[in-house]
mmCIF file of C-alpha atoms in Angstrom:
data_model
loop_
_atom_site.group_PDB
_atom_site.id
_atom_site.type_symbol
_atom_site.label_atom_id
_atom_site.label_comp_id
_atom_site.label_asym_id
_atom_site.label_seq_id
_atom_site.Cartn_x
_atom_site.Cartn_y
_atom_site.Cartn_z
ATOM 1 C CA MET A 1 62.591 18.589 -310.274
ATOM 2 C CA PHE A 2 65.076 18.174 -307.503
ATOM 3 C CA SER A 3 66.044 20.235 -304.483
ATOM 4 C CA CYS A 4 69.615 21.059 -303.578
ATOM 5 C CA PRO A 5 70.112 21.945 -299.905
ATOM 6 C CA GLY A 6 72.209 24.964 -299.108
ATOM 7 C CA ILE A 7 72.273 28.645 -299.926
ATOM 8 C CA LEU A 8 72.617 30.453 -303.227
ATOM 9 C CA ILE A 9 75.844 32.375 -303.703
ATOM 10 C CA SER A 10 73.850 35.404 -304.781
ATOM 11 C CA GLN A 11 71.925 35.346 -301.492
ATOM 12 C CA GLY A 12 74.904 34.996 -299.186
ATOM 13 C CA SER A 13 77.696 37.217 -297.972
ATOM 14 C CA GLN A 14 81.316 36.757 -297.035
ATOM 15 C CA ARG A 15 80.389 36.780 -293.365
ATOM 16 C CA VAL A 16 77.761 34.063 -293.821
ATOM 17 C CA PHE A 17 80.010 31.823 -295.903
ATOM 18 C CA THR A 18 82.946 32.245 -293.511
ATOM 19 C CA LYS A 19 80.735 31.220 -290.599
ATOM 20 C CA ILE A 20 79.514 28.152 -292.498
ATOM 21 C CA ILE A 21 83.044 27.082 -293.442
ATOM 22 C CA LYS A 22 84.338 27.496 -289.893
ATOM 23 C CA GLY A 23 81.360 25.557 -288.562
ATOM 24 C CA ARG A 24 82.211 22.580 -290.774
ATOM 25 C CA ARG A 25 85.766 22.335 -289.489
ATOM 26 C CA SER A 26 86.406 19.786 -286.784
ATOM 27 C CA LYS A 27 87.693 21.311 -283.574
ATOM 28 C CA PRO A 28 90.995 19.851 -282.340
ATOM 29 C CA PHE A 29 90.832 17.965 -279.057
ATOM 30 C CA ARG A 30 93.037 19.455 -276.350
ATOM 31 C CA LYS A 31 92.935 17.519 -273.111
ATOM 32 C CA ILE A 32 94.317 20.378 -271.030
ATOM 33 C CA THR A 33 91.578 22.690 -272.332
ATOM 34 C CA PHE A 34 88.834 20.363 -271.123
ATOM 35 C CA ILE A 35 90.587 19.992 -267.766
ATOM 36 C CA ASN A 36 90.806 23.767 -267.308
ATOM 37 C CA LEU A 37 87.177 24.256 -268.342
ATOM 38 C CA ASP A 38 86.092 21.735 -265.710
ATOM 39 C CA ARG A 39 88.247 23.449 -263.086
ATOM 40 C CA ILE A 40 86.609 26.753 -263.950
ATOM 41 C CA ARG A 41 83.147 25.214 -263.660
ATOM 42 C CA CYS A 42 83.865 23.772 -260.215
ATOM 43 C CA SER A 43 85.406 27.016 -258.960
ATOM 44 C CA VAL A 44 82.569 29.204 -260.222
ATOM 45 C CA GLN A 45 80.001 26.867 -258.696
ATOM 46 C CA GLU A 46 81.648 27.226 -255.281
ATOM 47 C CA VAL A 47 81.602 31.027 -255.436
ATOM 48 C CA SER A 48 78.495 31.884 -257.446
ATOM 49 C CA ASP A 49 76.212 28.841 -257.000
ATOM 50 C CA TYR A 50 75.778 28.091 -260.699
ATOM 51 C CA ILE A 51 77.589 25.953 -263.256
ATOM 52 C CA PRO A 52 78.662 27.828 -266.407
ATOM 53 C CA THR A 53 78.640 26.146 -269.796
ATOM 54 C CA ASP A 54 81.591 26.162 -272.171
ATOM 55 C CA GLU A 55 79.901 28.900 -274.191
ATOM 56 C CA MET A 56 79.508 31.046 -271.082
ATOM 57 C CA ILE A 57 83.169 30.596 -270.181
ATOM 58 C CA TRP A 58 84.451 31.556 -273.629
ATOM 59 C CA LYS A 59 82.061 34.492 -273.805
ATOM 60 C CA SER A 60 83.193 35.740 -270.387
ATOM 61 C CA ILE A 61 86.751 36.103 -271.670
ATOM 62 C CA ARG A 62 85.457 38.662 -274.167
ATOM 63 C CA SER A 63 83.987 40.787 -271.372
ATOM 64 C CA THR A 64 84.462 44.514 -271.882
ATOM 65 C CA ASN A 65 85.701 44.681 -268.290
ATOM 66 C CA LEU A 66 88.860 42.890 -269.431
ATOM 67 C CA ARG A 67 91.510 44.609 -271.475
ATOM 68 C CA ARG A 68 92.571 43.021 -274.759
ATOM 69 C CA LEU A 69 95.865 41.733 -273.361
ATOM 70 C CA HIS A 70 94.004 40.212 -270.414
ATOM 71 C CA ARG A 71 91.624 38.395 -272.742
ATOM 72 C CA GLU A 72 94.560 36.952 -274.630
ATOM 73 C CA LEU A 73 96.225 35.885 -271.376
ATOM 74 C CA PHE A 74 93.166 33.989 -270.137
ATOM 75 C CA TRP A 75 92.357 32.458 -273.531
ATOM 76 C CA ARG A 76 95.882 31.136 -273.964
ATOM 77 C CA SER A 77 96.059 30.022 -270.332
ATOM 78 C CA ILE A 78 92.932 27.896 -270.694
ATOM 79 C CA HIS A 79 94.446 26.305 -273.809
ATOM 80 C CA ASN A 80 97.888 26.185 -272.128
ATOM 81 C CA THR A 81 99.673 27.505 -275.216
ATOM 82 C CA PHE A 82 102.358 29.559 -273.466
ATOM 83 C CA ARG A 83 105.917 28.292 -273.760
ATOM 84 C CA VAL A 84 106.435 27.479 -270.114
ATOM 85 C CA GLY A 85 106.852 24.340 -268.043
ATOM 86 C CA ASP A 86 106.256 21.063 -269.875
ATOM 87 C CA PHE A 87 106.580 22.745 -273.262
ATOM 88 C CA TRP A 88 110.372 22.600 -272.910
ATOM 89 C CA THR A 89 110.617 18.984 -271.751
ATOM 90 C CA HIS A 90 110.261 17.730 -275.325
ATOM 91 C CA ILE A 91 113.062 19.899 -276.747
ATOM 92 C CA ASP A 92 116.617 18.599 -276.634
ATOM 93 C CA ASN A 93 119.055 20.540 -274.452
ATOM 94 C CA LEU A 94 116.284 22.831 -273.165
ATOM 95 C CA GLU A 95 114.743 20.508 -270.581
ATOM 96 C CA PRO A 96 116.102 22.552 -267.617
ATOM 97 C CA THR A 97 114.072 25.535 -268.854
ATOM 98 C CA ALA A 98 110.910 23.706 -267.788
ATOM 99 C CA ALA A 99 111.724 24.197 -264.097
ATOM 100 C CA CYS A 100 111.315 27.373 -262.085
ATOM 101 C CA PRO A 101 114.897 28.440 -261.270
ATOM 102 C CA THR A 102 113.831 29.840 -257.906
ATOM 103 C CA CYS A 103 111.470 27.140 -256.636
ATOM 104 C CA SER A 104 113.005 24.125 -258.460
ATOM 105 C CA VAL A 105 109.576 22.811 -259.474
ATOM 106 C CA PRO A 106 107.904 22.654 -262.916
ATOM 107 C CA GLU A 107 107.117 26.212 -263.979
ATOM 108 C CA SER A 108 103.476 25.739 -264.900
ATOM 109 C CA LEU A 109 101.109 28.644 -265.398
ATOM 110 C CA GLU A 110 99.420 27.744 -262.127
ATOM 111 C CA HIS A 111 102.757 27.867 -260.313
ATOM 112 C CA ILE A 112 103.555 31.271 -261.806
ATOM 113 C CA ALA A 113 100.164 32.737 -260.937
ATOM 114 C CA MET A 114 99.656 31.224 -257.490
ATOM 115 C CA GLU A 115 102.812 29.917 -255.862
ATOM 116 C CA CYS A 116 106.036 31.450 -257.154
ATOM 117 C CA ASP A 117 107.656 33.928 -254.759
ATOM 118 C CA ALA A 118 109.987 35.196 -257.469
ATOM 119 C CA SER A 119 107.065 36.434 -259.585
ATOM 120 C CA GLY A 120 105.504 38.162 -256.584
ATOM 121 C CA ALA A 121 102.326 36.088 -256.828
ATOM 122 C CA LYS A 122 101.645 35.704 -253.111
ATOM 123 C CA LEU A 123 102.388 39.352 -252.421
ATOM 124 C CA ILE A 124 100.199 40.633 -255.248
ATOM 125 C CA TRP A 125 97.228 38.470 -254.262
ATOM 126 C CA LYS A 126 97.635 39.690 -250.685
ATOM 127 C CA LEU A 127 97.520 43.282 -251.930
ATOM 128 C CA THR A 128 94.493 42.471 -254.078
ATOM 129 C CA GLU A 129 92.677 41.015 -251.093
ATOM 130 C CA GLU A 130 93.517 44.100 -249.017
ATOM 131 C CA LEU A 131 92.063 46.350 -251.706
ATOM 132 C CA TRP A 132 88.879 44.280 -251.869
ATOM 133 C CA ALA A 133 88.600 44.370 -248.058
ATOM 134 C CA MET A 134 88.377 48.170 -248.142
ATOM 135 C CA LYS A 135 84.861 47.787 -249.509
ATOM 136 C CA TYR A 136 83.748 44.163 -249.150
ATOM 137 C CA SER A 137 84.344 41.238 -246.823
ATOM 138 C CA ASN A 138 83.496 38.200 -248.944
ATOM 139 C CA TRP A 139 86.877 37.609 -250.603
ATOM 140 C CA PRO A 140 86.895 34.058 -252.019
ATOM 141 C CA THR A 141 89.831 31.723 -251.513
ATOM 142 C CA LEU A 142 91.681 31.925 -254.797
ATOM 143 C CA ASN A 143 92.705 28.950 -256.891
ATOM 144 C CA TRP A 144 93.711 28.509 -260.524
ATOM 145 C CA GLY A 145 90.145 27.858 -261.640
ATOM 146 C CA LEU A 146 88.908 31.040 -259.957
ATOM 147 C CA ILE A 147 91.576 33.146 -261.619
ATOM 148 C CA LEU A 148 90.833 31.714 -265.060
ATOM 149 C CA GLY A 149 87.063 31.839 -264.797
ATOM 150 C CA CYS A 150 85.846 34.227 -262.163
ATOM 151 C CA CYS A 151 87.249 37.296 -263.867
ATOM 152 C CA GLY A 152 84.317 37.081 -266.231
ATOM 153 C CA LEU A 153 81.945 34.739 -264.409
ATOM 154 C CA ALA A 154 81.979 35.778 -260.754
ATOM 155 C CA GLU A 155 78.592 36.930 -259.510
ATOM 156 C CA PHE A 156 77.956 38.827 -256.286
ATOM 157 C CA ARG A 157 74.368 39.297 -255.143
ATOM 158 C CA ASP A 158 72.616 41.264 -252.426
ATOM 159 C CA GLU A 159 70.067 39.987 -249.909
ATOM 160 C CA LYS A 160 67.323 40.159 -252.536
ATOM 161 C CA GLY A 161 69.289 38.086 -255.020
ATOM 162 C CA LYS A 162 70.051 40.982 -257.359
ATOM 163 C CA THR A 163 73.467 41.178 -258.999
ATOM 164 C CA LYS A 164 75.779 43.764 -257.434
ATOM 165 C CA GLU A 165 77.223 45.222 -260.604
ATOM 166 C CA GLY A 166 79.790 47.373 -258.809
ATOM 167 C CA SER A 167 81.315 44.519 -256.820
ATOM 168 C CA ARG A 168 81.255 42.182 -259.812
ATOM 169 C CA ARG A 169 83.035 44.695 -261.997
ATOM 170 C CA LEU A 170 85.607 45.634 -259.338
ATOM 171 C CA TYR A 171 86.407 41.970 -258.751
ATOM 172 C CA ARG A 172 86.905 41.305 -262.437
ATOM 173 C CA ILE A 173 89.143 44.332 -262.823
ATOM 174 C CA ILE A 174 91.461 43.796 -259.866
ATOM 175 C CA VAL A 175 91.824 40.034 -260.429
ATOM 176 C CA SER A 176 92.579 40.410 -264.137
ATOM 177 C CA GLU A 177 94.983 43.308 -263.559
ATOM 178 C CA SER A 178 96.768 41.384 -260.799
ATOM 179 C CA ALA A 179 97.075 38.202 -262.864
ATOM 180 C CA TYR A 180 98.509 40.116 -265.802
ATOM 181 C CA THR A 181 100.937 41.996 -263.543
ATOM 182 C CA ILE A 182 102.245 38.676 -262.194
ATOM 183 C CA TRP A 183 102.713 37.402 -265.743
ATOM 184 C CA LYS A 184 104.630 40.546 -266.751
ATOM 185 C CA LEU A 185 106.853 40.325 -263.676
ATOM 186 C CA ARG A 186 107.653 36.712 -264.484
ATOM 187 C CA ASN A 187 108.582 37.513 -268.080
ATOM 188 C CA ASP A 188 110.679 40.479 -267.013
ATOM 189 C CA ARG A 189 112.538 38.317 -264.497
ATOM 190 C CA ARG A 190 113.219 35.445 -266.903
ATOM 191 C CA ILE A 191 113.985 37.514 -270.014
ATOM 192 C CA SER A 192 115.377 40.889 -268.941
ATOM 193 C CA ARG A 193 116.749 40.332 -265.438
ATOM 194 C CA GLY A 194 118.536 37.048 -265.955
ATOM 195 C CA GLY A 195 116.433 35.384 -263.264
ATOM 196 C CA ALA A 196 116.835 38.082 -260.604
ATOM 197 C CA PRO A 197 113.457 38.692 -258.887
ATOM 198 C CA ALA A 198 112.045 42.141 -258.214
ATOM 199 C CA SER A 199 112.000 43.468 -254.672
ATOM 200 C CA ASP A 200 108.791 43.630 -252.646
ATOM 201 C CA GLU A 201 108.797 47.414 -252.915
ATOM 202 C CA GLU A 202 109.127 47.284 -256.699
ATOM 203 C CA ILE A 203 106.332 44.722 -256.965
ATOM 204 C CA MET A 204 104.014 46.850 -254.830
ATOM 205 C CA ASN A 205 104.805 49.989 -256.808
ATOM 206 C CA LYS A 206 104.098 48.274 -260.124
ATOM 207 C CA TRP A 207 100.835 46.833 -258.859
ATOM 208 C CA LYS A 208 99.786 50.173 -257.371
ATOM 209 C CA TYR A 209 100.567 51.935 -260.638
ATOM 210 C CA THR A 210 98.587 49.336 -262.606
ATOM 211 C CA ILE A 211 95.471 49.650 -260.434
ATOM 212 C CA ASN A 212 95.548 53.441 -260.476
ATOM 213 C CA GLN A 213 96.065 53.479 -264.232
ATOM 214 C CA ARG A 214 92.954 51.345 -264.644
ATOM 215 C CA LEU A 215 91.021 53.756 -262.436
ATOM 216 C CA GLN A 216 92.176 56.667 -264.592
ATOM 217 C CA VAL A 217 91.084 54.842 -267.754
ATOM 218 C CA ASP A 218 87.607 54.405 -266.273
ATOM 219 C CA ILE A 219 87.456 58.083 -265.312
ATOM 220 C CA THR A 220 88.555 59.154 -268.790
ATOM 221 C CA LEU A 221 85.970 56.960 -270.509
ATOM 222 C CA ALA A 222 83.233 58.195 -268.177
ATOM 223 C CA ASN A 223 84.071 61.807 -269.083
ATOM 224 C CA ARG A 224 84.541 61.278 -272.821
ATOM 225 C CA PRO A 225 81.455 61.702 -275.022
ATOM 226 C CA LEU A 226 80.901 58.898 -277.502
ATOM 227 C CA LYS A 227 80.238 60.526 -280.896
ATOM 228 C CA GLY A 228 79.148 63.653 -279.073
ATOM 229 C CA LYS A 229 76.147 61.996 -277.427
ATOM 230 C CA ARG A 230 77.057 60.147 -274.252
ATOM 231 C CA PRO A 231 80.157 58.931 -272.385
ATOM 232 C CA ALA A 232 81.896 55.785 -273.578
ATOM 233 C CA LEU A 233 81.402 54.326 -270.076
ATOM 234 C CA ALA A 234 78.438 55.032 -267.808
ATOM 235 C CA PRO A 235 79.597 57.482 -265.094
ATOM 236 C CA GLN A 236 77.427 55.888 -262.411
ATOM 237 C CA LEU A 237 78.937 52.476 -263.154
ATOM 238 C CA VAL A 238 82.441 53.854 -262.586
ATOM 239 C CA ILE A 239 81.380 55.517 -259.330
ATOM 240 C CA THR A 240 79.683 52.330 -258.125
ATOM 241 C CA THR A 241 82.748 50.270 -259.007
ATOM 242 C CA TRP A 242 85.428 52.340 -257.281
ATOM 243 C CA SER A 243 83.619 54.157 -254.458
ATOM 244 C CA GLY A 244 84.805 52.827 -251.119
ATOM 245 C CA THR A 245 88.357 52.217 -252.332
ATOM 246 C CA LEU A 246 89.530 55.788 -252.932
ATOM 247 C CA ASP A 247 92.070 57.866 -251.068
ATOM 248 C CA ASN A 248 90.640 60.685 -248.931
ATOM 249 C CA GLU A 249 87.177 59.748 -250.160
ATOM 250 C CA ARG A 250 85.372 61.555 -247.346
ATOM 251 C CA ASN A 251 86.471 64.882 -248.794
ATOM 252 C CA LEU A 252 85.445 64.018 -252.354
ATOM 253 C CA PRO A 253 82.075 65.044 -253.808
ATOM 254 C CA ALA A 254 79.480 62.405 -254.642
ATOM 255 C CA ASN A 255 80.427 62.722 -258.313
ATOM 256 C CA TRP A 256 84.219 62.714 -258.148
ATOM 257 C CA LEU A 257 84.824 61.900 -261.813
ATOM 258 C CA ARG A 258 86.052 65.403 -262.650
ATOM 259 C CA GLU A 259 88.140 65.844 -259.525
ATOM 260 C CA PRO A 260 91.941 65.967 -260.037
ATOM 261 C CA ARG A 261 94.213 63.194 -258.753
ATOM 262 C CA VAL A 262 91.626 60.671 -257.641
ATOM 263 C CA LEU A 263 93.603 57.604 -256.574
ATOM 264 C CA VAL A 264 92.965 54.269 -254.924
ATOM 265 C CA GLY A 265 93.183 54.577 -251.141
ATOM 266 C CA ASN A 266 96.490 54.286 -249.319
ATOM 267 C CA ARG A 267 95.089 51.615 -247.013
ATOM 268 C CA ALA A 268 95.453 49.198 -249.919
ATOM 269 C CA PHE A 269 99.149 50.057 -250.194
ATOM 270 C CA PRO A 270 101.019 49.528 -246.904
ATOM 271 C CA GLN A 271 104.061 51.691 -246.249
ATOM 272 C CA THR A 272 106.164 48.644 -245.357
ATOM 273 C CA PRO A 273 106.234 45.588 -247.620
ATOM 274 C CA LEU A 274 103.862 42.789 -246.704
ATOM 275 C CA ARG A 275 105.654 39.576 -245.861
ATOM 276 C CA ARG A 276 105.170 36.920 -248.518
#
């Protein structure tokens, strides 16, 4: 008699065998991925007083608080797979594409998200901070690691050490929506506008529309029964997330989910453009 390690084909399933096959494959080493993971760890530790593992970071990107396009943006940003910056330096006759035409520096993802005036990055993060300040005061100093990691890993706790679900969810939403808006503005400028940047007013209007659209999605999901039993999103979670940031909130009922035209407060959207 002899024993053969493994699993019988008759006792397995396609899902099991696929998982086994993928587990046997060697994962490619990407230096930039490890660098970004370490940056995320350091940034999260500064804000939330804990060090996330790689598994926690990758799992956070799949958070239901992030839209599918946002998850793709953060996943590809950590792996640095977008065709920007240094990607073009190895292609003949396309080396100039690697530089930001406005700032004359390498157009890295970090530059696009944090530094580039043409993409509206500084203005959008200023607007995001103003929106957060309507309800909270502990806005962290943003860096590339915070943007990549804290959308899904940021933790905000009360005096008793309990997680403040509303603040955590609001932070994840507005940071992810802002980062994706900056990325869209950059692509629109480089591809459709021939390099011409959007005006401050246009940037603010697009950001305002994006935030209010996300609020309306939350309201819709909180009012929509899931298979006729319960809403797709807990109504109290939506109220906890957005209360304190709404326009004319004093005149709204405690449960404002079925009120018409509930929008984010005008204090987050100045009438005159903020200076970058």
